[in-house]
CSV table of C-alpha atoms and ligand atoms in Angstrom, one decimal:
chain,number,residue,atom,x,y,z
A,1,MET,CA,107.8,116.4,113.2
A,2,LYS,CA,104.6,117.7,114.8
A,3,VAL,CA,102.2,119.0,112.1
A,4,GLU,CA,99.0,120.9,112.9
A,5,LEU,CA,96.5,123.2,111.4
A,6,SER,CA,95.5,126.7,112.5
A,7,GLN,CA,92.9,129.1,111.3
A,8,ALA,CA,94.7,132.1,112.8
A,9,ALA,CA,95.6,135.0,110.5
A,10,PRO,CA,99.2,134.9,109.3
A,11,ALA,CA,100.3,138.0,111.2
A,12,GLU,CA,98.9,136.5,114.4
A,13,ILE,CA,100.7,133.3,114.4
A,14,GLU,CA,103.4,132.4,117.0
A,15,ALA,CA,106.2,130.7,115.1
A,16,ASP,CA,110.0,131.2,114.7
A,17,LEU,CA,109.4,131.5,111.0
A,18,LEU,CA,106.3,132.3,109.0
A,19,VAL,CA,106.5,131.2,105.3
A,20,VAL,CA,104.3,132.7,102.6
A,21,GLY,CA,104.2,131.3,99.0
A,22,LEU,CA,103.8,134.2,96.5
A,23,TYR,CA,102.7,134.0,92.9
A,24,ASP,CA,104.5,136.2,90.3
A,25,GLY,CA,103.1,139.8,90.2
A,26,GLU,CA,100.8,139.3,93.2
A,27,GLU,CA,100.7,140.9,96.7
A,28,LEU,CA,101.2,139.3,100.1
A,29,PRO,CA,98.0,138.5,101.9
A,30,GLY,CA,96.3,140.8,104.5
A,31,GLU,CA,98.4,142.8,106.9
A,32,LEU,CA,101.6,141.2,105.6
A,33,ALA,CA,101.4,143.4,102.4
A,34,SER,CA,102.2,146.4,104.5
A,35,ALA,CA,105.2,144.9,106.3
A,36,PRO,CA,108.5,146.9,105.8
A,37,GLY,CA,110.2,145.6,102.7
A,38,ALA,CA,107.2,143.7,101.5
A,39,GLY,CA,107.2,145.7,98.3
A,40,ASP,CA,110.5,144.0,97.3
A,41,ALA,CA,108.9,140.6,97.3
A,42,GLN,CA,109.0,138.8,94.0
A,43,GLY,CA,107.0,135.8,93.1
A,44,ALA,CA,109.6,134.4,90.6
A,45,TYR,CA,109.8,130.6,91.1
A,46,LYS,CA,112.3,129.6,93.8
A,47,LYS,CA,113.2,133.2,94.7
A,48,THR,CA,113.2,133.8,98.4
A,49,LEU,CA,113.2,136.9,100.5
A,50,LEU,CA,113.6,137.1,104.3
A,51,LEU,CA,111.9,140.0,106.1
A,52,HIS,CA,111.8,141.0,109.8
A,53,PRO,CA,108.4,142.6,110.4
A,54,GLU,CA,107.3,143.1,114.1
A,55,ARG,CA,104.9,140.2,114.0
A,56,PRO,CA,105.8,137.5,113.3
A,57,SER,CA,109.5,138.2,113.9
A,58,ARG,CA,110.7,136.5,110.7
A,59,LEU,CA,108.8,136.2,107.4
A,60,LEU,CA,110.1,134.2,104.5
A,61,ILE,CA,108.5,134.8,101.1
A,62,VAL,CA,109.0,132.0,98.6
A,63,GLY,CA,108.3,132.6,94.9
A,64,LEU,CA,105.9,130.1,93.2
A,65,GLY,CA,106.1,131.5,89.7
A,66,LYS,CA,103.1,132.3,87.5
A,67,ARG,CA,99.7,131.5,88.9
A,68,GLN,CA,98.8,129.7,85.7
A,69,ASP,CA,101.8,127.3,86.1
A,70,ALA,CA,100.7,126.4,89.7
A,71,GLU,CA,101.2,122.7,90.5
A,72,PRO,CA,101.9,120.8,93.8
A,73,GLU,CA,105.5,120.1,92.6
A,74,ARG,CA,106.2,123.8,92.9
A,75,VAL,CA,104.8,123.9,96.4
A,76,ARG,CA,106.9,120.9,97.4
A,77,VAL,CA,110.0,122.7,96.1
A,78,ALA,CA,109.1,126.0,97.8
A,79,ALA,CA,108.4,124.1,101.1
A,80,ALA,CA,111.8,122.4,100.9
A,81,LEU,CA,113.6,125.7,100.2
A,82,ALA,CA,111.8,127.1,103.3
A,83,ALA,CA,112.8,124.1,105.4
A,84,ARG,CA,116.4,124.6,104.5
A,85,GLU,CA,116.2,128.3,105.4
A,86,ALA,CA,114.5,127.4,108.7
A,87,LYS,CA,117.4,125.2,109.5
A,88,ARG,CA,119.9,127.9,108.7
A,89,LEU,CA,118.0,130.3,110.9
A,90,LYS,CA,117.8,127.7,113.7
A,91,ALA,CA,114.0,128.0,113.7
A,92,GLU,CA,112.3,125.2,115.6
A,93,SER,CA,108.7,126.1,114.6
A,94,VAL,CA,107.5,127.0,111.2
A,95,ALA,CA,104.1,128.2,110.0
A,96,TRP,CA,103.0,128.1,106.4
A,97,ALA,CA,100.3,130.4,104.9
A,98,LEU,CA,98.8,128.3,102.1
A,99,PRO,CA,98.8,129.9,98.6
A,100,GLU,CA,95.5,129.8,96.9
A,101,SER,CA,95.3,127.1,94.3
A,102,GLY,CA,91.8,125.8,93.9
A,103,ASP,CA,92.9,122.5,95.5
A,104,ASP,CA,93.8,123.2,99.1
A,105,GLU,CA,94.2,119.5,99.9
A,106,ALA,CA,96.9,119.0,97.3
A,107,THR,CA,98.6,122.2,98.3
A,108,ALA,CA,98.6,121.4,102.1
A,109,THR,CA,99.9,117.9,101.3
A,110,ALA,CA,102.7,119.4,99.2
A,111,VAL,CA,103.7,121.9,102.0
A,112,VAL,CA,103.9,119.1,104.6
A,113,THR,CA,105.8,116.8,102.2
A,114,GLY,CA,108.3,119.4,101.1
A,115,THR,CA,108.9,120.6,104.6
A,116,ILE,CA,109.6,117.1,106.0
A,117,LEU,CA,111.6,115.8,103.0
A,118,GLY,CA,113.5,119.1,102.7
A,119,GLY,CA,114.7,118.9,106.4
A,120,TRP,CA,116.2,115.4,106.0
A,121,SER,CA,119.9,114.8,106.4
A,122,PHE,CA,122.0,111.8,107.2
A,123,ASP,CA,124.6,112.8,109.7
A,124,ARG,CA,124.6,110.1,112.4
A,125,TYR,CA,128.2,109.1,111.5
A,126,ARG,CA,129.7,112.5,111.9
A,127,SER,CA,131.6,112.9,115.2
A,128,LYS,CA,129.8,115.4,117.4
A,129,ASP,CA,131.8,118.4,118.7
A,130,PRO,CA,130.9,118.8,122.4
A,131,GLU,CA,131.7,122.5,122.1
A,132,ASP,CA,129.4,123.0,119.2
A,133,PRO,CA,126.1,121.2,119.8
A,134,ALA,CA,124.0,120.0,116.9
A,135,PRO,CA,121.8,122.8,115.5
A,136,PRO,CA,118.1,122.6,116.4
A,137,GLN,CA,115.8,120.9,113.9
A,138,VAL,CA,112.4,122.1,112.8
A,139,GLU,CA,110.2,120.4,115.4
A,140,SER,CA,106.8,121.7,114.4
A,141,LEU,CA,104.9,122.8,111.3
A,142,THR,CA,101.6,124.8,111.5
A,143,VAL,CA,99.7,124.9,108.3
A,144,LEU,CA,97.4,127.9,108.1
A,145,ALA,CA,94.3,126.3,106.6
A,146,ASP,CA,90.8,125.0,107.2
A,147,GLY,CA,90.4,122.2,109.8
A,148,ALA,CA,88.8,120.0,107.1
A,149,LEU,CA,92.3,119.3,105.8
A,150,ALA,CA,93.3,117.5,109.0
A,151,GLY,CA,93.2,114.1,107.4
A,152,ALA,CA,95.2,115.0,104.3
A,153,VAL,CA,97.8,116.8,106.4
A,154,GLU,CA,98.2,113.8,108.7
A,155,ALA,CA,98.5,111.4,105.8
A,156,ALA,CA,101.1,113.6,104.2
A,157,ARG,CA,103.1,113.6,107.5
A,158,VAL,CA,103.0,109.8,107.8
A,159,CYS,CA,104.1,109.3,104.1
A,160,ALA,CA,106.9,111.9,104.2
A,161,GLU,CA,108.3,110.5,107.5
A,162,ALA,CA,108.2,107.0,106.0
A,163,GLN,CA,110.1,108.3,103.0
A,164,ASN,CA,112.7,109.8,105.3
A,165,ARG,CA,113.1,106.4,107.1
A,166,ALA,CA,113.6,104.8,103.7
A,167,ARG,CA,116.3,107.3,102.9
A,168,ASP,CA,118.0,106.4,106.2
A,169,LEU,CA,117.9,102.7,105.2
A,170,GLN,CA,119.3,103.6,101.7
A,171,SER,CA,122.1,105.7,103.3
A,172,LEU,CA,123.3,103.2,105.9
A,173,PRO,CA,126.4,101.4,104.8
A,174,SER,CA,126.3,97.8,103.8
A,175,ASN,CA,128.1,96.6,106.9
A,176,VAL,CA,125.2,97.9,108.9
A,177,ALA,CA,122.2,97.5,106.6
A,178,THR,CA,122.6,93.8,105.9
A,179,PRO,CA,119.7,91.5,104.8
A,180,SER,CA,119.2,90.6,108.5
A,181,PHE,CA,119.0,94.3,109.4
A,182,LEU,CA,116.2,94.7,106.9
A,183,GLY,CA,114.6,91.6,108.3
A,184,ARG,CA,114.7,93.1,111.8
A,185,ARG,CA,113.2,96.4,110.6
A,186,ALA,CA,110.3,94.5,109.0
A,187,ARG,CA,109.8,92.5,112.2
A,188,SER,CA,109.7,95.8,114.2
A,189,ILE,CA,107.0,97.1,112.0
A,190,ALA,CA,105.0,94.0,112.7
A,191,SER,CA,105.4,94.5,116.4
A,192,ALA,CA,104.2,98.1,116.2
A,193,HIS,CA,101.0,97.2,114.3
A,194,THR,CA,98.5,94.4,115.1
A,195,THR,CA,97.5,94.4,111.4
A,196,VAL,CA,101.0,93.4,110.2
A,197,THR,CA,102.8,90.1,110.4
A,198,THR,CA,106.3,89.4,109.2
A,199,ASP,CA,107.9,86.0,108.4
A,200,VAL,CA,111.5,85.8,107.4
A,201,LEU,CA,113.0,82.9,105.5
A,202,GLY,CA,116.8,82.3,105.9
A,203,ARG,CA,119.3,80.4,103.8
A,204,LYS,CA,118.0,77.0,105.0
A,205,GLU,CA,114.3,77.7,104.2
A,206,ILE,CA,115.2,79.4,100.9
A,207,THR,CA,117.2,76.3,99.8
A,208,GLU,CA,114.4,73.9,101.0
A,209,LYS,CA,111.8,75.9,99.0
A,210,GLU,CA,114.1,75.7,95.9
A,211,MET,CA,114.1,79.4,95.3
A,212,GLY,CA,117.0,79.0,92.8
A,213,GLY,CA,117.5,82.7,92.1
A,214,MET,CA,117.9,83.6,95.8
A,215,VAL,CA,120.2,80.6,96.4
A,216,ALA,CA,122.3,81.4,93.3
A,217,VAL,CA,122.9,85.1,94.2
A,218,SER,CA,123.4,84.5,97.9
A,219,GLN,CA,125.8,81.5,97.6
A,220,GLY,CA,128.8,83.9,97.2
A,221,THR,CA,128.3,85.7,100.5
A,222,GLU,CA,128.7,84.8,104.2
A,223,GLU,CA,125.8,87.1,105.0
A,224,GLU,CA,122.6,85.3,105.7
A,225,PRO,CA,120.1,86.0,102.9
A,226,GLN,CA,116.6,86.9,103.9
A,227,LEU,CA,113.3,86.5,102.1
A,228,ILE,CA,111.1,88.9,104.0
A,229,VAL,CA,107.3,88.4,103.8
A,230,MET,CA,105.1,91.1,105.4
A,231,ARG,CA,101.4,90.8,105.4
A,232,TYR,CA,99.1,93.7,106.1
A,233,SER,CA,95.4,92.9,106.8
A,234,GLY,CA,93.4,96.1,106.4
A,235,GLY,CA,90.2,94.4,105.1
A,236,GLY,CA,88.2,96.1,102.4
A,237,SER,CA,86.6,94.4,99.4
A,238,GLY,CA,89.3,94.8,96.8
A,239,PRO,CA,91.8,92.3,95.5
A,240,THR,CA,94.9,91.5,97.5
A,241,LEU,CA,97.8,93.7,96.4
A,242,GLY,CA,101.4,92.5,96.2
A,243,TYR,CA,104.5,94.6,96.5
A,244,VAL,CA,108.0,93.3,95.8
A,245,GLY,CA,111.2,95.3,96.5
A,246,LYS,CA,114.7,94.4,95.4
A,247,GLY,CA,116.9,94.2,98.5
A,248,VAL,CA,120.5,93.7,97.3
A,249,THR,CA,122.3,95.3,100.3
A,250,PHE,CA,125.6,95.4,98.3
A,251,ASP,CA,126.0,94.7,94.6
A,252,THR,CA,129.7,94.0,93.6
A,253,GLY,CA,128.5,92.3,90.4
A,254,GLY,CA,129.7,89.0,91.7
A,255,ILE,CA,132.2,87.1,89.5
A,256,SER,CA,131.1,89.6,86.7
A,257,LEU,CA,132.7,92.2,89.0
A,258,LYS,CA,131.8,95.8,88.6
A,259,PRO,CA,134.6,98.4,88.1
A,260,SER,CA,135.7,99.8,91.4
A,261,GLY,CA,135.1,103.5,90.7
A,262,GLY,CA,131.8,104.4,92.3
A,263,MET,CA,131.1,100.9,93.5
A,264,GLN,CA,130.4,102.3,97.0
A,265,GLU,CA,127.0,103.6,95.6
A,266,MET,CA,125.9,100.0,95.3
A,267,LYS,CA,125.0,100.0,99.0
A,268,MET,CA,121.8,101.5,97.7
A,269,ASP,CA,120.8,98.5,95.6
A,270,MET,CA,118.2,97.8,98.3
A,271,SER,CA,116.3,101.0,97.6
A,272,GLY,CA,113.3,99.1,96.3
A,273,ALA,CA,113.3,97.1,99.6
A,274,ALA,CA,113.5,100.3,101.6
A,275,ALA,CA,110.5,101.8,99.8
A,276,VAL,CA,108.4,98.6,100.2
A,277,ILE,CA,109.2,98.1,103.9
A,278,GLU,CA,108.5,101.7,104.9
A,279,ALA,CA,105.4,102.0,102.7
A,280,VAL,CA,104.0,99.0,104.6
A,281,ASP,CA,104.6,100.8,107.8
A,282,ALA,CA,102.8,103.9,106.5
A,283,ILE,CA,99.9,101.9,105.1
A,284,ALA,CA,99.4,100.3,108.5
A,285,GLU,CA,99.7,103.6,110.3
A,286,LEU,CA,97.0,105.0,108.0
A,287,GLU,CA,94.9,101.9,108.4
A,288,LEU,CA,94.1,101.7,104.6
A,289,PRO,CA,91.3,99.3,103.9
A,290,LEU,CA,93.0,96.6,101.8
A,291,ASP,CA,95.0,93.4,102.1
A,292,LEU,CA,98.7,93.5,101.1
A,293,ILE,CA,101.5,91.0,100.7
A,294,ALA,CA,104.9,92.6,100.6
A,295,ILE,CA,108.0,90.5,99.7
A,296,VAL,CA,111.6,91.6,100.0
A,297,PRO,CA,114.2,89.2,98.6
A,298,SER,CA,117.4,90.4,100.3
A,299,THR,CA,121.0,89.3,99.9
A,300,GLU,CA,124.5,90.6,99.1
A,301,ASN,CA,126.0,89.9,95.6
A,302,MET,CA,129.6,89.0,96.2
A,303,PRO,CA,132.4,87.2,94.3
A,304,SER,CA,133.9,84.3,96.2
A,305,GLY,CA,135.0,80.6,95.8
A,306,THR,CA,131.4,79.6,96.3
A,307,ALA,CA,129.8,82.3,94.1
A,308,ILE,CA,127.7,81.5,91.0
A,309,LYS,CA,129.7,81.6,87.8
A,310,PRO,CA,128.8,82.9,84.3
A,311,GLY,CA,127.2,80.1,82.4
A,312,ASP,CA,125.8,78.3,85.4
A,313,ILE,CA,122.2,77.2,85.0
A,314,ILE,CA,119.7,77.5,87.8
A,315,THR,CA,116.0,76.6,88.4
A,316,GLN,CA,113.8,79.5,89.6
A,317,TYR,CA,111.0,79.0,92.1
A,318,ASN,CA,108.4,78.6,89.4
A,319,GLY,CA,110.4,75.8,87.6
A,320,LYS,CA,111.8,77.9,84.8
A,321,THR,CA,115.6,77.4,84.0
A,322,VAL,CA,118.0,80.3,83.6
A,323,GLU,CA,121.5,80.5,82.2
A,324,VAL,CA,123.2,83.0,84.4
A,325,ASN,CA,125.4,84.6,81.8
A,326,ASN,CA,126.2,87.7,83.8
A,327,THR,CA,126.2,87.5,87.6
A,328,ASP,CA,125.8,91.3,87.8
A,329,ALA,CA,122.2,90.9,86.5
A,330,GLU,CA,121.3,89.5,89.9
A,331,GLY,CA,118.3,91.6,90.7
A,332,ARG,CA,116.0,89.8,88.2
A,333,LEU,CA,117.0,86.4,89.6
A,334,ILE,CA,115.9,87.2,93.1
A,335,LEU,CA,112.9,89.2,92.0
A,336,ALA,CA,111.8,86.3,89.8
A,337,ASP,CA,111.5,84.0,92.8
A,338,ALA,CA,109.8,86.7,94.9
A,339,LEU,CA,107.3,87.5,92.2
A,340,ALA,CA,106.3,83.9,91.7
A,341,TYR,CA,106.1,83.5,95.5
A,342,ALA,CA,103.9,86.6,95.8
A,343,VAL,CA,101.5,85.2,93.2
A,344,GLU,CA,101.4,81.8,95.0
A,345,LEU,CA,100.7,83.5,98.3
A,346,GLY,CA,97.6,85.1,96.8
A,347,ALA,CA,98.6,88.5,95.4
A,348,GLU,CA,96.1,89.4,92.7
A,349,ARG,CA,97.9,92.5,91.4
A,350,VAL,CA,101.6,92.9,91.8
A,351,VAL,CA,103.9,95.9,91.7
A,352,ASP,CA,107.7,95.5,92.0
A,353,ILE,CA,110.2,98.2,92.5
A,354,ALA,CA,113.9,97.8,91.9
A,355,THR,CA,117.2,99.5,91.1
A,356,LEU,CA,117.4,97.0,88.2
A,357,THR,CA,119.3,98.4,85.2
A,358,GLY,CA,121.9,101.1,84.5
A,359,ALA,CA,120.2,101.4,81.2
A,360,VAL,CA,117.1,103.2,82.7
A,361,MET,CA,119.5,105.9,83.9
A,362,ILE,CA,120.7,106.4,80.3
A,363,ALA,CA,117.1,106.4,78.9
A,364,LEU,CA,115.3,108.6,81.5
A,365,GLY,CA,118.0,110.1,83.8
A,366,SER,CA,116.8,110.9,87.3
A,367,THR,CA,113.5,112.5,86.3
A,368,TYR,CA,111.4,109.5,85.4
A,369,ALA,CA,111.5,105.9,86.7
A,370,GLY,CA,110.9,103.3,84.1
A,371,LEU,CA,107.6,101.5,84.1
A,372,ILE,CA,106.9,98.2,82.4
A,373,ALA,CA,103.5,96.4,82.8
A,374,ASN,CA,101.5,93.6,81.4
A,375,ASP,CA,98.2,95.4,82.3
A,376,ASP,CA,97.1,98.8,80.9
A,377,GLU,CA,94.8,99.6,83.8
A,378,LEU,CA,97.4,99.0,86.5
A,379,ALA,CA,100.0,100.9,84.5
A,380,GLY,CA,97.6,103.8,84.2
A,381,GLU,CA,97.0,103.8,88.0
A,382,VAL,CA,100.8,103.9,88.7
A,383,GLU,CA,101.3,106.7,86.1
A,384,GLU,CA,98.5,108.7,87.6
A,385,VAL,CA,99.6,108.3,91.2
A,386,GLY,CA,103.2,109.2,90.2
A,387,ARG,CA,102.0,112.5,88.6
A,388,GLU,CA,100.2,113.3,91.9
A,389,THR,CA,103.2,112.6,94.2
A,390,GLY,CA,105.9,113.8,91.9
A,391,GLU,CA,107.4,110.4,91.6
A,392,LEU,CA,107.2,110.3,87.8
A,393,VAL,CA,107.2,107.1,85.9
A,394,TRP,CA,107.4,106.6,82.1
A,395,ARG,CA,106.0,103.5,80.5
A,396,LEU,CA,108.3,101.4,78.2
A,397,PRO,CA,106.8,98.8,75.9
A,398,LEU,CA,106.7,95.0,76.0
A,399,HIS,CA,106.8,93.3,72.6
A,400,PRO,CA,107.3,89.6,71.5
A,401,GLU,CA,110.6,90.6,69.8
A,402,TYR,CA,112.1,91.7,73.1
A,403,LYS,CA,111.1,88.3,74.5
A,404,ASP,CA,113.6,86.7,72.0
A,405,LEU,CA,116.4,88.4,73.8
A,406,THR,CA,115.5,86.5,77.0
A,407,LYS,CA,115.7,83.0,75.5
A,408,GLY,CA,118.5,80.8,76.7
A,409,THR,CA,120.7,78.8,74.4
A,410,VAL,CA,120.3,75.6,76.4
A,411,ALA,CA,117.9,76.7,79.2
A,412,ASP,CA,114.5,78.4,79.1
A,413,LEU,CA,115.9,81.9,79.7
A,414,THR,CA,119.2,83.8,80.0
A,415,ASN,CA,119.6,86.6,82.5
A,416,ALA,CA,121.7,88.7,80.2
A,417,SER,CA,121.9,88.8,76.4
A,418,ALA,CA,125.1,89.2,74.4
A,419,LYS,CA,123.4,92.0,72.5
A,420,ARG,CA,123.3,95.3,74.4
A,421,LYS,CA,119.8,96.1,73.3
A,422,ALA,CA,116.9,97.6,75.3
A,423,GLY,CA,118.4,96.7,78.7
A,424,THR,CA,115.5,98.0,80.8
A,425,ILE,CA,112.8,96.3,78.7
A,426,TYR,CA,114.8,93.1,78.5
A,427,ALA,CA,114.9,92.9,82.3
A,428,GLY,CA,111.1,93.7,82.5
A,429,SER,CA,110.4,91.1,79.9
A,430,PHE,CA,112.4,88.6,81.9
A,431,LEU,CA,110.4,89.4,85.1
A,432,GLU,CA,107.1,89.0,83.2
A,433,GLU,CA,107.9,85.2,82.9
A,434,PHE,CA,107.3,84.9,86.6
A,435,VAL,CA,103.9,86.5,87.2
A,436,GLY,CA,101.7,84.3,84.9
A,437,GLU,CA,98.4,86.1,84.0
A,438,THR,CA,98.4,88.3,87.2
A,439,PRO,CA,98.3,92.1,86.5
A,440,TRP,CA,101.8,93.3,87.1
A,441,ALA,CA,103.8,96.5,87.0
A,442,HIS,CA,107.6,96.9,87.3
A,443,ILE,CA,109.2,100.2,88.4
A,444,ASP,CA,112.9,100.5,87.6
A,445,ILE,CA,114.3,103.1,90.0
A,446,ALA,CA,118.0,102.7,89.2
A,447,GLY,CA,118.0,106.4,88.0
A,448,THR,CA,115.7,107.9,90.6
A,449,ALA,CA,116.7,106.3,93.9
A,450,TRP,CA,119.8,108.4,94.3
A,451,ASP,CA,121.2,111.8,93.3
A,452,VAL,CA,117.9,113.2,91.9
A,453,GLY,CA,118.9,116.8,92.8
A,454,ARG,CA,115.4,118.2,93.4
A,455,GLU,CA,115.1,120.6,96.3
A,456,TYR,CA,113.2,118.1,98.4
A,457,THR,CA,115.1,115.0,97.5
A,458,GLY,CA,118.7,116.4,97.6
A,459,LYS,CA,121.7,114.7,96.0
A,460,ASP,CA,121.7,111.5,98.1
A,461,ALA,CA,119.1,109.0,98.9
A,462,SER,CA,115.7,110.1,97.5
A,463,GLY,CA,113.3,107.5,99.1
A,464,PHE,CA,111.6,107.3,95.7
A,465,GLY,CA,108.6,105.1,95.7
A,466,VAL,CA,107.4,105.3,99.3
A,467,ARG,CA,104.7,107.9,98.7
A,468,LEU,CA,103.8,106.3,95.3
A,469,LEU,CA,103.3,102.9,96.9
A,470,VAL,CA,101.2,104.3,99.8
A,471,GLU,CA,99.1,106.4,97.4
A,472,LEU,CA,98.7,103.4,95.0
A,473,ALA,CA,97.5,101.2,97.9
A,474,HIS,CA,95.0,104.0,98.9
A,475,LYS,CA,93.7,104.2,95.3
A,476,LEU,CA,93.4,100.5,94.8
A,477,ALA,CA,91.8,99.9,98.2
A,478,GLY,CA,88.3,98.6,97.7
B,501,LIG,N1,122.2,97.2,90.6
B,501,LIG,C1,122.5,97.2,89.2
B,501,LIG,C2,121.8,98.3,88.5
B,501,LIG,C3,122.2,99.7,88.8
B,501,LIG,C4,123.1,100.4,88.1
B,501,LIG,C5,121.6,100.4,89.9
B,501,LIG,C6,123.5,101.6,88.4
B,501,LIG,C7,121.9,101.7,90.2
B,501,LIG,C8,122.9,102.3,89.4
B,501,LIG,C9,122.1,95.8,88.6
B,501,LIG,O1,122.2,94.7,89.4
B,501,LIG,C10,123.0,95.6,87.4
B,501,LIG,O2,124.2,95.6,87.7
B,501,LIG,N2,122.5,95.6,86.2
B,501,LIG,C11,123.3,95.4,85.1
B,501,LIG,C12,122.6,94.4,84.2
B,501,LIG,C13,123.5,93.9,83.0
B,501,LIG,C14,124.7,93.1,83.5
B,501,LIG,C15,122.6,93.1,82.1
B,501,LIG,C16,123.5,96.7,84.4
B,501,LIG,O3,122.5,97.5,84.3
B,501,LIG,O4,124.5,97.0,83.9
B,502,LIG,ZN1,124.1,93.9,89.5
B,503,LIG,ZN1,121.9,95.1,91.5
């Protein structure tokens, strides 16, 4: 989408649809207040009213609620509602008059984010009717605001478009979005940016490197596993950041097979990978001044005659042994190798993001992702960035007593305890064994990657984590 700024007065703007955000009990700005029907406008949160003044031809008023409750989240929601209305009206160009908020940068960012995310849909597999061509999309957004906001508006566009690409990856079926497909996407990002390189290890290299978790999970599938390593060199003086994203392109559970009802949703068990890969693309496009190592361990988790069996013992990349008591707890096995590898390659602060446990959905629903960290400062940065972008995270504790759950009976660790206690923390506590002393934060997005239901994320793929990871890189850049 083309996004630009204009200092024109709202009534002067040429656009198929002009959108104005209105606070409860307030009047429309300038000449718009005297437009026919303007008196009916209400500022109640999420209430919309479409008017047809002479200029511009269509005016959409979106309620923002009480001014004292103003926050960027409400603007993202309002912008997404407007984007949907624009689609219905077949408007190709939209202009947005920024509501006053005291923080124009955050408000403009929210308008761009909500418009781009709100307009996303995944319909490439629907047959096209030649008699009924696809409706036009919103092609351009003009934000009526000061030119000083150009940088913020451009960054918001880059991040939201990256998030929509992550949603495409999440939505693609597992027969298309295979580990090799993700590897090709990572390679194409490297060919688009001189600052990015991508190396991909296949089954042979993974086995030679003795990445026991990757070997174990991928031994049941014919699909070639991929350990994708992307490096971004943006310079700056800060420590090297490491991002790791779970890339299970389909999780059947393996021999510990999942029930068949709803299993199709497990095509999105690569949502962490999608977030990391597209965040790297956005970080490179924005030329953020930091060095970053991003690792995506990617494989299918399938049952077969060669699949790993409950009770089998493996050796992870860092030498720790694990009893695989449940083959459906596969994410932690591949992340363990990837985390140890990220630290070995020089990551000095590591953040992993993964659809790791059903338990996080029980605890936090789709509103907050789970956060587990061995470092208060890094955890605080992730929480703060999440509040800014609306990708909320809630920190869960680590404690030595949880560590007891991860102890194996005959090996160092077990990937699943017989006790159904603290499933999300257990998984985090397991991962902690693979980062040594490196500051590390783990984000469990099993509840927030899909079916969030906010106006700008919809009911399918949410792309959770892309804006969070880009903003975090921005914040941590030296
Ligand atoms: N991919 C799942 C987690 C998941 C569940 C993601 C629901 C999205 C929605 C993960 O690999 C898994 O199966 N975890 C098990 C772990 C258990 C066997 C210890 C779980 O959460 O049930
Ligand atoms: Zn699983
Ligand atoms: Zn999984």
